[in-house]
Amino acid sequence: MKILFVASEGLPFSKTGGLADVIEALPKALVALGHEVAVVLPRYRGVKAGTVLIPSVTVPLGHRLRFPSIVDGDVVNGVRYFFVDDPDYFDRDGLYGGVSGDYPDNAERFSEFSRAAVEIAKHLWPADVIHCHDWQTALVPVLLRTSYSDDPLVRDIPVVFTIHNMGYHGLFGREVLERAGIPAGVFTISGMEFFGSVNFLKGGLVFADYLTTVSRKYAQEIQTREYGYALDGVVRSRADRLVGILNGVDYSVWSPEKDKLIAARYSAKDLSGKQICKQALLQLFELPPENLAKPVLGIVSRFADQKGFDLIAEKAHALMHEDLVLVVLGSGDRKYEKLFVALAEDYPGRVGVKIAYDNAVAHKIEAGADMFLMPSRYEPCGLNQIYSLKYGTVPIVRATGGLDDTIEPFDLEHGTGTGFKFVQYTGAALLNSVRQALHLFMDERIWRRVQLNGMAKDFSWKASAMEYVKVYAAARAARGLPTEALARNQKPVATSN
């Protein structure tokens, strides 16, 4: 099967969040299953230019025409890359915005990108299925079923649309219909209209052949008022075409047996290297070595309410009254940055903070911490809790989205389970879970059991990639197209409330 990914970011070329990790890892896993995969990305600043394949693509944006070019990219891990090259739109400091917020022409930027992606499918890389991701690429299925509906080369290509985070819509004023060259006929309540505005995400939800999101639990949650961000009704109307597939992890990068960024490698058979990593972590954060016997609680995150930092703020001093050490890496809302800096001043020698994102330090926290805290308000999938399992760093999470799908509460009687989780979104519930973990940490034999349970889990991409192949086949079948032999007679399990 020939699969064309269309995304606004992807490693190793561009990244602001977890989407980029998926766009690197999932195509590689699909190639390993025997499929042909190409990825279309914008050519952002710093991305090396390759051979120009199409010097000029005519893109109508209202009364204006733009002429981006299509540039060939490297073949990485068997995946071919194409770049949409328009320096005025994509050669900027940030991918989506700058210090003053989102770029005001994002609708035009990603409308052009989506049209160029369709042209790649038409002229360069005829695909059996197109896989789009988040609002920035949601116009691809919209355009295929409207502007390209009479084009025999592309009109029947099925589209799978993945929602990585329901909280980001791509919401613009009605005037962008003209400005971004969006067909006026889609501005209806059954199309892209959203309380008088234009909603890109809604376009993807309505016009794609199949929808996926990044965990089974999140597929259920986005059908509710609490997590649907006023699009829950649209999602429920398409529940028979919605599938939750958990993101995978690349264990060639995130495994203590192979990690080149940590102080010592270790495994479930020999955990002695973890103590060396803990010692190195304390040194990195300039925390005294006498803390080595204390439990180290790690956090690596964007600082935002979504990630549960309001709960951490509520119980920060109560947490620090426990016998623990806290190491924190991240950035985001200034109030939370200030919170952690103040905690480090209030509890010298017990709180280490780095206000930044540093991949190498993230690896060191995963390897050196004893516990990892993710108390998210909502979490479509989450990756750090999965990394933590493999590193023997016991997760403490809230039971939401992918956190709920991947972490099993430890059962002392039966010795089963991989971590600690709480349901109620309250500071008290968070504090109670941390205290449970601290209590069991005192018993080395029990704690080792929790660690080994987690390290035995396998969340590699292969199983997830096979589930996506089933969805691709179902999307082709939904359009009356033949399915590939590999996925024949396999139907995805829709996740509805």
Short mmCIF file of C-alpha atoms in Angstrom, two decimals:
data_model
loop_
_atom_site.label_atom_id
_atom_site.label_comp_id
_atom_site.label_asym_id
_atom_site.label_seq_id
_atom_site.Cartn_x
_atom_site.Cartn_y
_atom_site.Cartn_z
CA MET A 1 0.00 0.00 0.00
CA LYS A 2 1.22 3.52 -0.82
CA ILE A 3 0.54 5.85 2.10
CA LEU A 4 1.05 9.62 1.94
CA PHE A 5 1.40 11.40 5.28
CA VAL A 6 0.59 15.10 5.39
CA ALA A 7 1.64 16.94 8.55
CA SER A 8 2.73 20.37 9.70
CA GLU A 9 5.81 19.06 11.54
CA GLY A 10 7.89 15.92 11.76
CA LEU A 11 11.27 14.80 12.99
CA PRO A 12 14.08 14.87 12.03
CA PHE A 13 13.20 18.15 10.29
CA SER A 14 10.85 20.12 12.56
CA LYS A 15 9.22 19.82 15.96
CA THR A 16 7.15 21.70 18.52
CA GLY A 17 5.45 18.74 20.18
CA GLY A 18 4.60 15.04 20.18
CA LEU A 19 3.08 15.17 16.68
CA ALA A 20 6.60 15.40 15.25
CA ASP A 21 7.61 12.19 17.05
CA VAL A 22 4.64 10.33 15.58
CA ILE A 23 5.38 11.59 12.06
CA GLU A 24 8.89 10.20 12.37
CA ALA A 25 8.09 6.87 14.01
CA LEU A 26 4.81 5.67 12.44
CA PRO A 27 5.93 5.91 8.79
CA LYS A 28 9.12 4.03 9.71
CA ALA A 29 7.04 1.29 11.34
CA LEU A 30 4.77 1.07 8.27
CA VAL A 31 7.80 0.70 5.99
CA ALA A 32 8.99 -2.14 8.21
CA LEU A 33 5.63 -3.84 7.54
CA GLY A 34 6.27 -3.65 3.81
CA HIS A 35 4.39 -0.50 2.80
CA GLU A 36 5.61 2.48 0.76
CA VAL A 37 5.39 5.72 2.71
CA ALA A 38 6.05 9.36 1.86
CA VAL A 39 5.68 12.40 4.12
CA VAL A 40 4.79 15.95 3.06
CA LEU A 41 6.03 18.76 5.31
CA PRO A 42 6.48 22.51 4.97
CA ARG A 43 10.07 23.53 4.32
CA TYR A 44 10.71 25.54 7.44
CA ARG A 45 13.80 27.61 8.18
CA GLY A 46 16.88 25.46 8.48
CA VAL A 47 15.57 22.54 6.41
CA LYS A 48 18.09 21.78 3.68
CA ALA A 49 16.78 22.18 0.13
CA GLY A 50 16.90 19.24 -2.23
CA THR A 51 16.11 18.81 -5.91
CA VAL A 52 13.20 20.94 -7.12
CA LEU A 53 10.61 18.49 -8.42
CA ILE A 54 7.88 20.97 -9.32
CA PRO A 55 9.14 24.55 -9.76
CA SER A 56 5.74 26.12 -9.37
CA VAL A 57 2.36 24.93 -8.09
CA THR A 58 -0.50 27.34 -8.79
CA VAL A 59 -2.46 27.83 -5.59
CA PRO A 60 -5.54 30.10 -5.62
CA LEU A 61 -6.03 32.03 -2.41
CA GLY A 62 -9.08 34.14 -3.09
CA HIS A 63 -8.24 36.71 -5.75
CA ARG A 64 -4.53 36.01 -5.36
CA LEU A 65 -2.37 33.27 -6.76
CA ARG A 66 0.66 31.83 -5.00
CA PHE A 67 3.31 29.62 -6.52
CA PRO A 68 5.10 27.38 -4.02
CA SER A 69 7.55 24.80 -5.30
CA ILE A 70 7.84 21.14 -4.35
CA VAL A 71 11.27 20.05 -3.20
CA ASP A 72 12.56 16.51 -2.83
CA GLY A 73 13.76 15.55 0.64
CA ASP A 74 15.97 12.87 2.02
CA VAL A 75 14.95 9.24 2.29
CA VAL A 76 15.15 8.53 6.02
CA ASN A 77 14.59 5.01 7.39
CA GLY A 78 13.01 4.06 4.06
CA VAL A 79 10.53 6.97 4.17
CA ARG A 80 10.54 9.52 1.35
CA TYR A 81 10.07 13.19 2.18
CA PHE A 82 8.62 16.04 0.12
CA PHE A 83 8.71 19.69 1.16
CA VAL A 84 6.38 22.51 0.20
CA ASP A 85 8.71 25.47 -0.30
CA ASP A 86 7.39 29.02 0.06
CA PRO A 87 9.85 31.18 2.02
CA ASP A 88 7.35 33.99 2.63
CA TYR A 89 5.10 31.53 4.46
CA PHE A 90 7.45 29.02 6.04
CA ASP A 91 10.91 30.57 6.41
CA ARG A 92 10.10 32.12 9.79
CA ASP A 93 11.38 31.98 13.35
CA GLY A 94 8.55 29.73 14.56
CA LEU A 95 6.39 27.08 12.97
CA TYR A 96 3.01 28.48 13.98
CA GLY A 97 3.73 31.79 15.66
CA GLY A 98 6.16 34.05 17.44
CA VAL A 99 6.44 35.95 20.69
CA SER A 100 3.26 37.89 19.95
CA GLY A 101 1.16 34.76 19.34
CA ASP A 102 -0.04 32.76 16.33
CA TYR A 103 0.77 34.10 12.90
CA PRO A 104 -2.28 36.00 11.56
CA ASP A 105 -1.97 34.31 8.16
CA ASN A 106 -1.97 30.72 9.43
CA ALA A 107 -5.18 29.99 7.55
CA GLU A 108 -3.57 30.97 4.26
CA ARG A 109 -0.28 29.23 5.07
CA PHE A 110 -1.88 25.88 5.75
CA SER A 111 -4.47 26.21 3.00
CA GLU A 112 -1.61 26.57 0.54
CA PHE A 113 0.20 23.66 2.18
CA SER A 114 -2.89 21.42 1.91
CA ARG A 115 -3.43 22.25 -1.78
CA ALA A 116 0.22 21.59 -2.52
CA ALA A 117 -0.05 18.21 -0.77
CA VAL A 118 -2.96 17.25 -3.03
CA GLU A 119 -0.87 18.27 -6.05
CA ILE A 120 1.93 15.99 -4.85
CA ALA A 121 -0.56 13.10 -4.74
CA LYS A 122 -1.71 14.06 -8.23
CA HIS A 123 1.62 14.56 -10.00
CA LEU A 124 4.42 12.95 -7.99
CA TRP A 125 3.28 10.25 -5.61
CA PRO A 126 -0.12 8.66 -6.35
CA ALA A 127 -1.31 7.32 -3.02
CA ASP A 128 -3.64 4.53 -2.01
CA VAL A 129 -4.53 6.53 1.08
CA ILE A 130 -3.66 9.94 2.52
CA HIS A 131 -3.11 10.23 6.28
CA CYS A 132 -3.58 13.78 7.61
CA HIS A 133 -2.82 15.09 11.09
CA ASP A 134 -4.45 17.89 13.11
CA TRP A 135 -6.13 21.08 11.93
CA GLN A 136 -3.22 22.31 9.81
CA THR A 137 -3.90 19.54 7.26
CA ALA A 138 -7.68 19.27 7.67
CA LEU A 139 -8.31 21.05 4.37
CA VAL A 140 -6.91 18.08 2.43
CA PRO A 141 -10.11 15.98 2.71
CA VAL A 142 -12.23 19.14 2.33
CA LEU A 143 -10.52 20.04 -0.95
CA LEU A 144 -10.56 16.49 -2.31
CA ARG A 145 -14.35 16.32 -1.91
CA THR A 146 -15.01 19.85 -3.22
CA SER A 147 -12.43 21.63 -5.39
CA TYR A 148 -10.99 18.33 -6.69
CA SER A 149 -14.26 16.39 -6.84
CA ASP A 150 -14.16 16.30 -10.66
CA ASP A 151 -10.49 15.36 -10.90
CA PRO A 152 -10.27 11.63 -11.68
CA LEU A 153 -6.65 11.42 -10.51
CA VAL A 154 -7.33 12.31 -6.87
CA ARG A 155 -11.06 12.62 -6.16
CA ASP A 156 -11.40 9.06 -4.83
CA ILE A 157 -8.28 8.93 -2.66
CA PRO A 158 -9.45 8.02 0.86
CA VAL A 159 -8.32 10.19 3.75
CA VAL A 160 -7.65 9.13 7.33
CA PHE A 161 -7.57 12.09 9.72
CA THR A 162 -5.87 11.85 13.11
CA ILE A 163 -6.72 14.14 16.03
CA HIS A 164 -3.67 14.50 18.26
CA ASN A 165 -5.26 17.11 20.51
CA MET A 166 -8.93 18.12 20.36
CA GLY A 167 -8.15 21.43 22.05
CA TYR A 168 -6.60 22.98 18.92
CA HIS A 169 -9.17 23.81 16.24
CA GLY A 170 -7.63 26.21 13.75
CA LEU A 171 -10.43 28.73 14.31
CA PHE A 172 -10.62 31.82 12.09
CA GLY A 173 -13.07 34.54 11.14
CA ARG A 174 -15.42 34.04 8.22
CA GLU A 175 -13.28 36.32 6.03
CA VAL A 176 -10.65 33.59 5.66
CA LEU A 177 -12.97 31.69 3.33
CA GLU A 178 -12.02 34.16 0.62
CA ARG A 179 -8.53 34.92 1.88
CA ALA A 180 -7.50 31.27 2.13
CA GLY A 181 -9.33 30.03 -0.95
CA ILE A 182 -11.72 27.77 0.95
CA PRO A 183 -14.83 26.79 -1.05
CA ALA A 184 -17.73 28.94 0.18
CA GLY A 185 -20.08 25.96 -0.01
CA VAL A 186 -18.45 24.31 3.03
CA PHE A 187 -19.44 27.19 5.31
CA THR A 188 -22.52 25.41 6.67
CA ILE A 189 -23.42 23.86 9.99
CA SER A 190 -22.73 20.45 8.44
CA GLY A 191 -19.38 21.69 7.11
CA MET A 192 -16.73 24.03 8.51
CA GLU A 193 -19.00 26.64 10.10
CA PHE A 194 -18.58 26.91 13.87
CA PHE A 195 -20.62 29.58 15.68
CA GLY A 196 -20.07 32.00 12.82
CA SER A 197 -16.39 31.20 12.42
CA VAL A 198 -14.41 28.84 10.18
CA ASN A 199 -13.16 25.73 11.98
CA PHE A 200 -10.43 23.79 10.19
CA LEU A 201 -10.51 20.85 12.60
CA LYS A 202 -14.23 20.44 12.02
CA GLY A 203 -13.55 20.22 8.28
CA GLY A 204 -11.29 17.24 8.88
CA LEU A 205 -13.81 15.59 11.20
CA VAL A 206 -16.62 15.96 8.66
CA PHE A 207 -14.89 15.26 5.34
CA ALA A 208 -12.36 12.51 6.16
CA ASP A 209 -13.28 8.89 5.47
CA TYR A 210 -12.01 7.61 8.81
CA LEU A 211 -11.00 9.37 12.01
CA THR A 212 -8.42 8.20 14.50
CA THR A 213 -7.08 9.55 17.73
CA VAL A 214 -4.14 8.57 19.82
CA SER A 215 -5.63 6.32 22.49
CA ARG A 216 -8.77 4.27 22.98
CA LYS A 217 -9.78 6.23 26.10
CA TYR A 218 -9.33 9.59 24.36
CA ALA A 219 -11.58 8.38 21.52
CA GLN A 220 -14.29 7.99 24.14
CA GLU A 221 -13.49 11.25 25.93
CA ILE A 222 -13.71 13.50 22.85
CA GLN A 223 -17.32 12.43 22.45
CA THR A 224 -18.17 14.12 25.77
CA ARG A 225 -18.85 17.77 26.53
CA GLU A 226 -15.92 17.95 28.92
CA TYR A 227 -13.28 16.95 26.37
CA GLY A 228 -14.97 17.62 23.02
CA TYR A 229 -14.44 21.38 22.96
CA ALA A 230 -17.92 21.93 21.49
CA LEU A 231 -17.22 19.45 18.67
CA ASP A 232 -18.33 16.41 20.65
CA GLY A 233 -21.58 16.24 18.69
CA VAL A 234 -19.68 16.14 15.41
CA VAL A 235 -17.44 13.38 16.75
CA ARG A 236 -20.42 11.38 18.04
CA SER A 237 -22.06 11.64 14.62
CA ARG A 238 -18.99 9.90 13.19
CA ALA A 239 -18.45 7.41 16.00
CA ASP A 240 -18.78 4.48 13.59
CA ARG A 241 -15.72 5.81 11.74
CA LEU A 242 -13.65 6.71 14.83
CA VAL A 243 -10.84 4.48 16.06
CA GLY A 244 -8.54 4.97 19.04
CA ILE A 245 -4.99 3.73 18.37
CA LEU A 246 -2.37 4.24 21.03
CA ASN A 247 0.83 5.97 19.97
CA GLY A 248 3.86 3.76 20.10
CA VAL A 249 7.39 4.33 21.37
CA ASP A 250 10.67 4.01 19.51
CA TYR A 251 12.65 1.75 21.84
CA SER A 252 15.79 2.20 19.76
CA VAL A 253 15.86 5.69 21.29
CA TRP A 254 13.95 5.30 24.56
CA SER A 255 15.37 2.26 26.30
CA PRO A 256 17.88 2.10 29.18
CA GLU A 257 19.62 -0.79 27.43
CA LYS A 258 20.46 1.36 24.37
CA ASP A 259 20.29 4.97 25.57
CA LYS A 260 23.50 6.83 24.75
CA LEU A 261 22.47 9.92 26.74
CA ILE A 262 22.44 8.40 30.23
CA ALA A 263 25.25 7.79 32.73
CA ALA A 264 24.98 3.99 32.70
CA ARG A 265 22.93 1.49 30.77
CA TYR A 266 20.81 -1.06 32.56
CA SER A 267 18.02 -3.58 32.06
CA ALA A 268 15.36 -5.51 33.92
CA LYS A 269 17.95 -8.26 34.52
CA ASP A 270 20.46 -5.84 36.02
CA LEU A 271 19.12 -2.60 37.47
CA SER A 272 22.40 -1.55 39.09
CA GLY A 273 22.99 1.10 36.42
CA LYS A 274 19.86 2.95 37.50
CA GLN A 275 21.50 3.94 40.78
CA ILE A 276 24.42 5.38 38.81
CA CYS A 277 21.94 7.34 36.68
CA LYS A 278 20.26 8.62 39.84
CA GLN A 279 23.57 9.82 41.21
CA ALA A 280 24.38 11.55 37.91
CA LEU A 281 20.94 13.20 37.87
CA LEU A 282 21.47 14.67 41.34
CA GLN A 283 24.83 16.01 40.22
CA LEU A 284 23.32 17.51 37.08
CA PHE A 285 20.75 19.42 39.14
CA GLU A 286 23.39 20.31 41.76
CA LEU A 287 21.58 18.46 44.52
CA PRO A 288 23.60 17.00 47.42
CA PRO A 289 24.61 13.31 47.24
CA GLU A 290 22.94 12.49 50.57
CA ASN A 291 19.66 12.61 48.61
CA LEU A 292 20.62 9.34 46.91
CA ALA A 293 18.63 7.31 49.44
CA LYS A 294 15.50 9.45 49.02
CA PRO A 295 12.88 8.92 46.32
CA VAL A 296 13.38 11.28 43.38
CA LEU A 297 10.17 12.49 41.71
CA GLY A 298 10.68 13.64 38.11
CA ILE A 299 8.67 15.96 35.87
CA VAL A 300 9.32 16.64 32.17
CA SER A 301 6.54 18.67 30.62
CA ARG A 302 5.15 21.77 29.05
CA PHE A 303 3.95 23.91 31.95
CA ALA A 304 0.22 24.35 31.37
CA ASP A 305 -3.10 23.79 33.12
CA GLN A 306 -3.82 20.93 30.70
CA LYS A 307 -0.86 19.07 32.17
CA GLY A 308 -2.19 19.35 35.72
CA PHE A 309 0.14 22.05 36.97
CA ASP A 310 -2.70 23.81 38.75
CA LEU A 311 -2.96 20.72 40.96
CA ILE A 312 0.80 20.68 41.52
CA ALA A 313 0.70 24.36 42.45
CA GLU A 314 -2.14 23.73 44.90
CA LYS A 315 -0.20 20.99 46.72
CA ALA A 316 3.40 22.02 46.05
CA HIS A 317 4.31 22.73 49.67
CA ALA A 318 2.45 19.66 50.91
CA LEU A 319 4.46 17.58 48.44
CA MET A 320 7.69 19.05 49.68
CA HIS A 321 6.77 18.21 53.26
CA GLU A 322 7.12 14.58 52.20
CA ASP A 323 10.56 12.97 52.27
CA LEU A 324 11.31 13.33 48.57
CA VAL A 325 13.46 15.14 46.02
CA LEU A 326 11.88 16.93 43.05
CA VAL A 327 13.56 17.42 39.65
CA VAL A 328 11.73 19.45 37.01
CA LEU A 329 12.43 20.13 33.34
CA GLY A 330 10.11 22.21 31.19
CA SER A 331 8.79 25.62 30.25
CA GLY A 332 5.47 27.27 29.53
CA ASP A 333 3.15 29.42 31.61
CA ARG A 334 5.23 31.96 33.49
CA LYS A 335 3.29 31.45 36.72
CA TYR A 336 4.42 27.82 36.82
CA GLU A 337 7.99 28.66 35.85
CA LYS A 338 8.04 31.07 38.79
CA LEU A 339 6.45 28.45 41.05
CA PHE A 340 9.27 25.95 40.52
CA VAL A 341 12.01 28.57 40.81
CA ALA A 342 10.45 29.65 44.12
CA LEU A 343 10.22 26.04 45.33
CA ALA A 344 13.92 25.57 44.64
CA GLU A 345 14.62 28.64 46.80
CA ASP A 346 12.25 27.51 49.57
CA TYR A 347 13.62 23.95 49.68
CA PRO A 348 17.34 24.23 48.86
CA GLY A 349 19.05 20.96 48.10
CA ARG A 350 15.75 19.16 47.49
CA VAL A 351 14.33 20.81 44.34
CA GLY A 352 16.19 20.98 41.02
CA VAL A 353 14.71 23.02 38.18
CA LYS A 354 15.68 23.70 34.57
CA ILE A 355 13.35 26.07 32.70
CA ALA A 356 13.99 24.77 29.19
CA TYR A 357 13.38 21.85 26.91
CA ASP A 358 16.47 19.70 26.63
CA ASN A 359 16.18 16.24 25.13
CA ALA A 360 19.37 14.94 26.76
CA VAL A 361 18.22 16.09 30.21
CA ALA A 362 14.81 14.49 29.60
CA HIS A 363 16.55 11.14 29.04
CA LYS A 364 18.57 11.63 32.21
CA ILE A 365 15.44 12.29 34.28
CA GLU A 366 13.71 9.22 32.88
CA ALA A 367 16.72 7.09 33.82
CA GLY A 368 17.64 8.67 37.16
CA ALA A 369 14.27 9.40 38.79
CA ASP A 370 12.41 6.83 40.88
CA MET A 371 8.94 8.15 40.04
CA PHE A 372 7.49 10.26 37.24
CA LEU A 373 4.51 12.61 37.75
CA MET A 374 1.88 13.28 35.04
CA PRO A 375 -1.34 14.58 36.67
CA SER A 376 -2.91 15.82 33.41
CA ARG A 377 -6.37 17.30 33.16
CA TYR A 378 -6.51 15.55 29.79
CA GLU A 379 -3.83 13.68 27.86
CA PRO A 380 -4.70 12.33 24.39
CA CYS A 381 -1.88 9.77 24.59
CA GLY A 382 1.20 10.87 26.47
CA LEU A 383 4.63 9.38 25.89
CA ASN A 384 6.65 10.12 29.00
CA GLN A 385 4.66 7.68 31.11
CA ILE A 386 5.47 4.96 28.54
CA TYR A 387 9.15 5.94 28.51
CA SER A 388 9.09 5.81 32.32
CA LEU A 389 7.84 2.22 32.35
CA LYS A 390 10.79 1.02 30.25
CA TYR A 391 13.27 2.90 32.48
CA GLY A 392 11.88 1.42 35.71
CA THR A 393 10.71 4.88 36.74
CA VAL A 394 7.27 4.33 38.24
CA PRO A 395 4.55 6.61 36.78
CA ILE A 396 2.06 8.52 38.94
CA VAL A 397 -0.73 9.67 36.62
CA ARG A 398 -4.30 10.82 36.42
CA ALA A 399 -6.69 8.31 34.82
CA THR A 400 -7.36 10.16 31.58
CA GLY A 401 -6.76 9.45 27.89
CA GLY A 402 -3.61 7.51 27.11
CA LEU A 403 -2.48 7.70 30.74
CA ASP A 404 -5.44 5.56 31.70
CA ASP A 405 -4.85 3.16 28.80
CA THR A 406 -1.17 2.57 29.54
CA ILE A 407 -0.81 2.57 33.33
CA GLU A 408 -2.30 -0.15 35.52
CA PRO A 409 -2.63 0.65 39.25
CA PHE A 410 -0.36 -1.50 41.39
CA ASP A 411 -2.19 -4.21 43.32
CA LEU A 412 -0.22 -5.09 46.45
CA GLU A 413 -2.14 -8.32 47.10
CA HIS A 414 -1.50 -9.81 43.66
CA GLY A 415 1.75 -8.01 42.79
CA THR A 416 0.30 -6.75 39.52
CA GLY A 417 0.20 -3.28 38.00
CA THR A 418 2.73 -0.77 36.77
CA GLY A 419 2.12 2.51 38.60
CA PHE A 420 -0.24 4.73 40.55
CA LYS A 421 -3.18 6.71 39.26
CA PHE A 422 -6.02 8.82 40.54
CA VAL A 423 -9.40 9.63 39.00
CA GLN A 424 -10.70 12.82 40.59
CA TYR A 425 -9.05 15.97 39.28
CA THR A 426 -8.14 17.37 42.67
CA GLY A 427 -4.96 18.25 44.49
CA ALA A 428 -5.95 15.93 47.31
CA ALA A 429 -6.21 12.96 44.94
CA LEU A 430 -2.81 13.76 43.45
CA LEU A 431 -1.20 14.04 46.87
CA ASN A 432 -2.77 10.76 47.98
CA SER A 433 -1.32 8.90 44.97
CA VAL A 434 2.15 10.32 45.59
CA ARG A 435 1.93 9.25 49.22
CA GLN A 436 0.91 5.72 48.18
CA ALA A 437 3.98 5.53 45.95
CA LEU A 438 6.26 6.89 48.67
CA HIS A 439 4.94 4.32 51.14
CA LEU A 440 5.70 1.39 48.83
CA PHE A 441 9.08 2.84 47.88
CA MET A 442 10.20 2.09 51.44
CA ASP A 443 9.94 -1.64 50.72
CA GLU A 444 12.68 -2.46 48.23
CA ARG A 445 11.21 -5.85 47.31
CA ILE A 446 7.76 -4.45 46.52
CA TRP A 447 9.21 -1.47 44.64
CA ARG A 448 11.32 -3.76 42.49
CA ARG A 449 8.17 -5.68 41.58
CA VAL A 450 6.44 -2.49 40.38
CA GLN A 451 9.52 -1.53 38.36
CA LEU A 452 9.85 -4.93 36.68
CA ASN A 453 6.13 -5.04 35.85
CA GLY A 454 6.52 -1.77 33.97
CA MET A 455 9.77 -2.68 32.25
CA ALA A 456 8.13 -5.82 30.84
CA LYS A 457 5.50 -3.80 28.95
CA ASP A 458 5.87 -3.40 25.20
CA PHE A 459 4.42 -0.29 23.57
CA SER A 460 6.50 -0.46 20.39
CA TRP A 461 5.09 0.99 17.15
CA LYS A 462 4.62 -2.33 15.33
CA ALA A 463 1.26 -3.18 16.89
CA SER A 464 -0.04 0.36 16.40
CA ALA A 465 1.13 0.42 12.79
CA MET A 466 -0.78 -2.80 12.10
CA GLU A 467 -3.92 -1.17 13.51
CA TYR A 468 -3.45 1.79 11.18
CA VAL A 469 -3.17 -0.56 8.22
CA LYS A 470 -6.60 -1.92 9.13
CA VAL A 471 -7.98 1.62 9.18
CA TYR A 472 -6.42 2.42 5.80
CA ALA A 473 -8.03 -0.68 4.33
CA ALA A 474 -11.39 0.24 5.88
CA ALA A 475 -11.13 3.77 4.45
CA ARG A 476 -10.51 2.34 0.99
CA ALA A 477 -13.42 -0.06 1.38
CA ALA A 478 -15.67 2.83 2.48
CA ARG A 479 -14.99 4.49 -0.88
CA GLY A 480 -15.61 1.26 -2.78
CA LEU A 481 -11.92 0.73 -3.53
CA PRO A 482 -10.04 -2.59 -3.36
CA THR A 483 -8.09 -3.21 -0.18
CA GLU A 484 -4.59 -4.56 0.08
CA ALA A 485 -4.11 -8.27 0.76
CA LEU A 486 -2.30 -7.51 4.01
CA ALA A 487 -5.38 -5.92 5.51
CA ARG A 488 -8.10 -7.82 3.68
CA ASN A 489 -11.07 -8.87 5.80
CA GLN A 490 -9.74 -7.02 8.83
CA LYS A 491 -12.00 -4.30 10.19
CA PRO A 492 -10.95 -1.74 12.82
CA VAL A 493 -12.87 -1.67 16.03
CA ALA A 494 -14.69 1.65 16.30
CA THR A 495 -14.67 3.23 19.74
CA SER A 496 -17.94 4.91 20.62
CA ASN A 497 -19.56 6.01 23.82
#
